[in-house]
Structures are given as structure tokens and as C-alpha cells.
mmCIF file with all atom_site columns, C-alpha atoms in Angstrom:
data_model
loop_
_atom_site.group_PDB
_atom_site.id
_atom_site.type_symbol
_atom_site.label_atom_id
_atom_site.label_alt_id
_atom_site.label_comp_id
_atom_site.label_asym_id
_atom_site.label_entity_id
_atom_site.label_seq_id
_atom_site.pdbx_PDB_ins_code
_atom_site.Cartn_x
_atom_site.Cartn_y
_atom_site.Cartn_z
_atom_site.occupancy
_atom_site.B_iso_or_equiv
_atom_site.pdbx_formal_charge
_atom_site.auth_seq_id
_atom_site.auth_comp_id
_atom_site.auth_asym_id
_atom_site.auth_atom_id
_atom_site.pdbx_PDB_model_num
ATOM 1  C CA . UNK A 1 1  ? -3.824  0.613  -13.540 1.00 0.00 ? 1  UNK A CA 1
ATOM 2  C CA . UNK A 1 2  ? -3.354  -3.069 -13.168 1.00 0.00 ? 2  UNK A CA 1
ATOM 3  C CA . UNK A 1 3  ? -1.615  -2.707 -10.063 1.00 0.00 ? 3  UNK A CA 1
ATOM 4  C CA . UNK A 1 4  ? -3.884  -2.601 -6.753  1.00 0.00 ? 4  UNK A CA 1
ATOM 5  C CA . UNK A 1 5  ? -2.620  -1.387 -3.178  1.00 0.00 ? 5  UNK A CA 1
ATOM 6  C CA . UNK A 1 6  ? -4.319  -3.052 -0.193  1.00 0.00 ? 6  UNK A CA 1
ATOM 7  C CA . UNK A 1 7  ? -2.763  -0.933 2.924   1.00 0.00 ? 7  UNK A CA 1
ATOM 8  C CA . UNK A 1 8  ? -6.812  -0.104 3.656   1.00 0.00 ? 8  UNK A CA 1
ATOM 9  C CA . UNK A 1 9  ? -7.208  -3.958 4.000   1.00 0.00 ? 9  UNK A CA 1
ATOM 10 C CA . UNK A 1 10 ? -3.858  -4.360 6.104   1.00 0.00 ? 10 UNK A CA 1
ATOM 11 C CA . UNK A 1 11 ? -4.402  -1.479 8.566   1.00 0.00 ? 11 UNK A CA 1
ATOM 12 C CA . UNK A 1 12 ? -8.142  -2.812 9.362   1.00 0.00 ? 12 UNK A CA 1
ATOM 13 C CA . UNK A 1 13 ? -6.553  -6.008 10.585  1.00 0.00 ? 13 UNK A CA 1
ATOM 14 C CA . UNK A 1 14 ? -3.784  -4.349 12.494  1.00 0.00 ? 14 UNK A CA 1
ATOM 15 C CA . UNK A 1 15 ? -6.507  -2.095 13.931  1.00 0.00 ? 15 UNK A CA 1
ATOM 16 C CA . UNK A 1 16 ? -3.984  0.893  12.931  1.00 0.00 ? 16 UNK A CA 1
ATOM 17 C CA . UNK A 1 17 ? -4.463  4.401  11.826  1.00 0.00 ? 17 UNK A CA 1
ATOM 18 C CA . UNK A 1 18 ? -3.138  6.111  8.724   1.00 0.00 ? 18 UNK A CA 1
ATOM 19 C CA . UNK A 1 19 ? -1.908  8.787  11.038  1.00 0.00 ? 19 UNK A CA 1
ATOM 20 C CA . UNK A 1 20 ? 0.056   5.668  13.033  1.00 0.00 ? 20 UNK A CA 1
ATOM 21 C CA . UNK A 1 21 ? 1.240   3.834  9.953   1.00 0.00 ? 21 UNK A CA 1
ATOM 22 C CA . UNK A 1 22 ? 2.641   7.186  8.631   1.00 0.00 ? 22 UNK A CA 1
ATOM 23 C CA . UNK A 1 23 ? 4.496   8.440  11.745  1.00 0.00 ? 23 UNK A CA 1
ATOM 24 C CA . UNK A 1 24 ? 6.083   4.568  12.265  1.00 0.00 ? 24 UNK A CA 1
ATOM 25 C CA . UNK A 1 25 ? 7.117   4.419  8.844   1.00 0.00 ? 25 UNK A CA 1
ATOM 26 C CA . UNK A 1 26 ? 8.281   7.888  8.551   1.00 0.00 ? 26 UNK A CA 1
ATOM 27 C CA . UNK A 1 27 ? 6.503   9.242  5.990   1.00 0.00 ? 27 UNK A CA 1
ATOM 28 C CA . UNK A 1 28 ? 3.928   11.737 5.607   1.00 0.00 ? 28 UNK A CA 1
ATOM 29 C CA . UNK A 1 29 ? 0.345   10.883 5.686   1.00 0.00 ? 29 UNK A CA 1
ATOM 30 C CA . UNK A 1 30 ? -0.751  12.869 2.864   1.00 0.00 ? 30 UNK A CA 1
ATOM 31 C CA . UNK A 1 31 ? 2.345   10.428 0.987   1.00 0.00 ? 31 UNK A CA 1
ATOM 32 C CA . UNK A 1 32 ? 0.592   7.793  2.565   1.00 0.00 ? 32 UNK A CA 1
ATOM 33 C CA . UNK A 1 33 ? -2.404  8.750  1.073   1.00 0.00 ? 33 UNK A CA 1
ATOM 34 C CA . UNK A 1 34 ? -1.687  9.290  -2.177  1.00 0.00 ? 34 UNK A CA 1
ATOM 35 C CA . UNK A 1 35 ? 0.101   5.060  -2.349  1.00 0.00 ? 35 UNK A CA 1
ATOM 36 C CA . UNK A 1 36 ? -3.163  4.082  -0.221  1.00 0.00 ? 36 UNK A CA 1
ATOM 37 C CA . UNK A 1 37 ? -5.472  5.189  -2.986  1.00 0.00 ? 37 UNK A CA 1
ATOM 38 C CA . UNK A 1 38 ? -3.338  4.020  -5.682  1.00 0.00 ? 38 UNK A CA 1
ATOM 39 C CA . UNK A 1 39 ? -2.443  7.391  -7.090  1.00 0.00 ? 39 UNK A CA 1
ATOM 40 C CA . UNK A 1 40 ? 1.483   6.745  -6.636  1.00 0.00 ? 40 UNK A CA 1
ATOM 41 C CA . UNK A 1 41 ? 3.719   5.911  -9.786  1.00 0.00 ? 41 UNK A CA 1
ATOM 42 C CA . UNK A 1 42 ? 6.667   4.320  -7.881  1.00 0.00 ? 42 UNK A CA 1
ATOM 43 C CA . UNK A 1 43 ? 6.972   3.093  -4.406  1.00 0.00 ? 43 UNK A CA 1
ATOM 44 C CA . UNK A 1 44 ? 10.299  3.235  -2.839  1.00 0.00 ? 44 UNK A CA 1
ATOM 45 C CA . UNK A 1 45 ? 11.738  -0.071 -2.081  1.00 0.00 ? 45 UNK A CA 1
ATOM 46 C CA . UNK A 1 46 ? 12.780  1.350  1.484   1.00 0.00 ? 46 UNK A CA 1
ATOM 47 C CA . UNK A 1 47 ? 9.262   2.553  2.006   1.00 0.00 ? 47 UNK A CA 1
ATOM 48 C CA . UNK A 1 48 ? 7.830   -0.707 0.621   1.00 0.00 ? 48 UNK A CA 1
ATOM 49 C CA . UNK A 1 49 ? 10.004  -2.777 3.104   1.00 0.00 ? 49 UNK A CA 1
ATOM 50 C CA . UNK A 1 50 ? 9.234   -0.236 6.419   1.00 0.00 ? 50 UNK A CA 1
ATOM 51 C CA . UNK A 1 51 ? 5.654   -0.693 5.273   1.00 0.00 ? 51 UNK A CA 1
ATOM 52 C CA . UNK A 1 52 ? 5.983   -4.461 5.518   1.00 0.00 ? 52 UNK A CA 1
ATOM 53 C CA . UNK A 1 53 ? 8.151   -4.473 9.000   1.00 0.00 ? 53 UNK A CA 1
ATOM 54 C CA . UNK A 1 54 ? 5.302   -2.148 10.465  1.00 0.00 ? 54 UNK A CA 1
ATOM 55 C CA . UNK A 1 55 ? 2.296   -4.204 9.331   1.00 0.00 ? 55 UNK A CA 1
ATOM 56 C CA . UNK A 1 56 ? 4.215   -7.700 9.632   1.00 0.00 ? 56 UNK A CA 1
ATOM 57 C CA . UNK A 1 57 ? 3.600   -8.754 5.991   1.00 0.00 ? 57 UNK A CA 1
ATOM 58 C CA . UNK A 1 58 ? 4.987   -9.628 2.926   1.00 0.00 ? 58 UNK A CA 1
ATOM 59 C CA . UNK A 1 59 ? 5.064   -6.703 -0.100  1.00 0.00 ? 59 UNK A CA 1
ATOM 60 C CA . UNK A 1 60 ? 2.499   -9.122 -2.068  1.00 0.00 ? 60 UNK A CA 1
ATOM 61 C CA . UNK A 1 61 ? -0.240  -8.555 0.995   1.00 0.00 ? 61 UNK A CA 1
ATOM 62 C CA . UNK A 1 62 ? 0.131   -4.862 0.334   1.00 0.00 ? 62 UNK A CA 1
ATOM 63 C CA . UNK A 1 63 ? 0.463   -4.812 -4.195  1.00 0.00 ? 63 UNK A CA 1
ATOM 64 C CA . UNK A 1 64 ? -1.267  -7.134 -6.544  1.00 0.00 ? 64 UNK A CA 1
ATOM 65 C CA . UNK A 1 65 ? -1.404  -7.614 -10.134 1.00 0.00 ? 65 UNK A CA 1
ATOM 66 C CA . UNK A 1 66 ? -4.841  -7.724 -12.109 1.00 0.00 ? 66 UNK A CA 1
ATOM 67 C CA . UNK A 1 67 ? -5.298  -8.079 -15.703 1.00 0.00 ? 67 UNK A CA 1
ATOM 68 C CA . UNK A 1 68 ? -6.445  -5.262 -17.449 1.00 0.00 ? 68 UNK A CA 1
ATOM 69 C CA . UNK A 1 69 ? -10.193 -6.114 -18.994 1.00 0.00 ? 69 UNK A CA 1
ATOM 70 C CA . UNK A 1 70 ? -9.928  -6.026 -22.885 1.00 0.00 ? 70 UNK A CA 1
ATOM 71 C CA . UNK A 1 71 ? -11.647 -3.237 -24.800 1.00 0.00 ? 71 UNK A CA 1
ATOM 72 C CA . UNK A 1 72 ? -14.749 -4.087 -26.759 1.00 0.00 ? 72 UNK A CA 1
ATOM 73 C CA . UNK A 1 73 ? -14.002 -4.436 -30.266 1.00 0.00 ? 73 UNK A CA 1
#
């Protein structure tokens, strides 16, 4: 998926825990999980922006677009 979720990389420079992040933002941490490891098809805009108030960032430090590489011919 071209789509890559960095929570990992915001939480180690908030010094936070899943467990924390999950219980401020008010979901689950299995939930939180499963959009941490980039296993979620859709993201909830009013999880995306509790996400962002929590960790003090913008939604573009937590998704980012890569290219998919091309398949050999």
C-alpha cells in the first residue's frame, strides 16, 4: 500500500506509550494497533484529528504517500 503510517516515529519523540496514546485518544489499543502497523483501510477523520491534538502534529507527520515501485516487465 502506498500509504505509510508513522505513529511509531511520533510516539518515540513524545516519549508516549501505545497504551497512553490509545486511552487519550479514546480508542482501543488493539485499534491502535492495527492503523500503527498499517493494516487499517480508512482512518476516521475524528480519530485522525484526536491523533494530531494528542501528539501536537499535523495529519502529514502521521500518513505519507510513496509511489508504488513498477513491476518488472
Amino acid at each position: 500500500m502506498p500509504i505509510t503510517v508513522d505513529i511509531d516515529v511520533m510516539l518515540a519523540k513524545r516519549k508516549m506509550s501505545v497504551g497512553e496514546l490509545a486511552d487519550r485518544v479514546g480508542i482501543t489499543p488493539a485499534n491502535l494497533a492495527v492503523l500503527k502497523n498499517g493494516r487499517a483501510k480508512a482512518v476516521r477523520f475524528a480519530t485522525l484529528a484526536a491523533l494530531c491534538e494528542v501528539l501536537s502534529c499535523q495529519p502529514g507527520d502521521l500518513l505519507r504517500w510513496e509511489a508504488e515501485e513498477a513491476e518488472a516487465g
